[in-house]
C-alpha positions as semicolon CSV with decimal commas, in nm:
position;residue;x (nm);y (nm);z (nm)
1;X;-0,580;0,609;0,659
2;X;-0,580;1,013;0,666
3;X;-0,153;0,947;0,779
4;X;-0,124;0,769;0,454
5;X;-0,346;1,041;0,267
6;X;-0,086;1,298;0,398
7;X;0,164;1,106;0,261
8;X;0,033;1,045;-0,067
9;X;-0,024;1,427;-0,135
10;X;0,348;1,440;-0,117
11;X;0,409;1,216;-0,433
12;X;0,366;1,439;-0,669
13;X;0,574;1,717;-0,582
14;X;0,883;1,421;-0,692
15;X;0,625;1,347;-1,017
16;X;0,469;1,017;-0,837
17;X;0,178;0,840;-0,875
18;X;-0,011;1,032;-0,521
19;X;-0,050;0,631;-0,294
20;X;0,015;0,654;0,070
21;X;0,057;0,380;0,318
22;X;0,178;0,374;0,666
23;X;0,249;0,056;0,853
24;X;0,075;0,004;1,214
25;X;0,198;-0,262;1,502
26;X;-0,082;-0,445;1,720
27;X;-0,055;-0,144;1,936
28;X;-0,209;0,091;1,668
29;X;0,104;0,309;1,668
30;X;0,232;0,397;1,304
31;X;0,533;0,255;1,262
32;X;0,630;0,314;0,948
33;X;0,503;0,583;0,656
34;X;0,547;0,644;0,337
35;X;0,488;0,728;-0,043
36;X;0,570;0,607;-0,387
37;X;0,853;0,723;-0,488
38;X;0,920;0,528;-0,860
39;X;1,011;0,832;-0,995
40;X;1,184;0,971;-0,753
41;X;1,469;0,693;-0,691
42;X;1,376;0,520;-1,083
43;X;1,279;0,201;-0,916
44;X;0,985;0,024;-1,014
45;X;0,994;-0,120;-0,684
46;X;0,943;0,149;-0,513
47;X;0,570;0,181;-0,443
48;X;0,476;0,320;-0,100
49;X;0,406;-0,031;0,069
50;X;0,707;-0,164;-0,013
51;X;0,891;0,103;0,113
52;X;0,737;0,085;0,443
53;X;0,748;-0,286;0,498
54;X;1,082;-0,310;0,411
55;X;1,135;-0,018;0,659
56;X;1,033;-0,209;0,927
57;X;1,159;-0,534;0,841
58;X;1,529;-0,343;0,891
59;X;1,426;-0,185;1,230
60;X;1,285;-0,498;1,400
61;X;1,561;-0,758;1,212
62;X;1,307;-0,974;1,072
63;X;1,105;-1,007;0,753
64;X;0,801;-1,134;0,981
65;X;0,568;-0,829;1,064
66;X;0,266;-1,080;1,248
67;X;0,067;-0,812;1,407
68;X;0,087;-0,548;1,184
69;X;-0,178;-0,355;0,927
70;X;-0,118;-0,224;0,629
71;X;-0,301;0,133;0,531
72;X;-0,269;0,236;0,206
73;X;-0,470;0,500;-0,019
74;X;-0,482;0,272;-0,313
75;X;-0,551;-0,104;-0,369
76;X;-0,189;-0,237;-0,330
77;X;-0,103;-0,422;-0,699
78;X;-0,008;-0,795;-0,683
79;X;0,381;-0,708;-0,629
80;X;0,290;-0,531;-0,311
81;X;-0,040;-0,756;-0,169
82;X;0,256;-1,071;-0,255
83;X;0,476;-0,865;-0,023
84;X;0,179;-0,820;0,267
85;X;0,170;-1,235;0,236
86;X;0,541;-1,286;0,249
87;X;0,565;-1,077;0,524
88;X;0,276;-1,194;0,697
89;X;0,090;-0,886;0,760
90;X;-0,277;-1,008;0,929
91;X;-0,415;-0,691;0,761
92;X;-0,460;-0,478;0,444
93;X;-0,661;-0,188;0,480
94;X;-0,699;0,056;0,140
95;X;-0,899;0,355;-0,016
96;X;-0,982;0,333;-0,382
97;X;-0,984;0,034;-0,554
98;X;-0,767;-0,032;-0,839
99;X;-0,986;-0,166;-1,125
100;X;-0,660;-0,220;-1,390
101;X;-0,404;-0,363;-1,151
102;X;-0,524;-0,409;-0,831
103;X;-0,395;-0,762;-0,640
104;X;-0,612;-0,695;-0,305
105;X;-0,921;-0,760;-0,487
106;X;-1,025;-0,591;-0,849
107;X;-0,825;-0,828;-1,072
108;X;-0,639;-1,095;-0,800
109;X;-0,745;-1,192;-0,441
110;X;-0,380;-1,225;-0,358
111;X;-0,410;-1,212;0,039
112;X;-0,693;-1,435;0,069
113;X;-0,566;-1,726;-0,185
114;X;-0,630;-2,062;0,043
115;X;-0,331;-2,156;-0,190
116;X;-0,070;-1,901;-0,038
117;X;0,081;-1,992;0,340
118;X;-0,100;-1,703;0,515
119;X;-0,401;-1,500;0,530
120;X;-0,389;-1,134;0,515
121;X;-0,746;-0,999;0,669
122;X;-0,867;-0,696;0,400
123;X;-1,084;-0,404;0,456
124;X;-1,156;-0,193;0,165
125;X;-1,318;0,142;0,074
126;X;-1,170;0,300;0,369
127;X;-1,190;0,719;0,276
128;X;-1,279;0,571;-0,042
129;X;-1,342;0,931;-0,186
130;X;-1,064;1,117;-0,073
131;X;-0,840;0,875;-0,172
132;X;-0,994;0,855;-0,563
133;X;-1,020;1,257;-0,547
134;X;-0,604;1,225;-0,480
135;X;-0,589;1,016;-0,791
136;X;-0,809;1,174;-0,987
137;X;-0,709;1,518;-0,927
138;X;-0,314;1,405;-1,035
139;X;-0,438;1,291;-1,367
140;X;-0,668;1,581;-1,424
141;X;-0,345;1,853;-1,363
142;X;-0,124;1,599;-1,590
143;X;-0,369;1,648;-1,868
144;X;-0,348;1,993;-1,825
145;X;0,002;2,076;-1,798
146;X;0,090;1,842;-2,119
């Protein structure tokens, strides 16, 4: 999670919400890392999770990412949670809950929905205070600079 936090801390530099993600393979090696880039790219789908999933899929030449773990500072939204399911990711680990937009537990439980054809293990609250602080500080700064 510390590597995802490092990525997240770079996002405000281009005006993006500080969310970072890393993708870890079955050996425990970080194979992709990124941060939110929606503002930077003008692309609504440029969430950190989507970027690392896409990068690793291109690198491997397959959309199947069995054996991978997605580590992200903020609970993935429904789009990112579903992308993890479609990519056959084994596990999602996240820090802070997203009570207004969470697709892993807070609003929806997409990765563990029995109606889907793939089940993703979930671990929440890892370095939650640090992850939440990045977001709180980002919004506090936005309020004072407005």
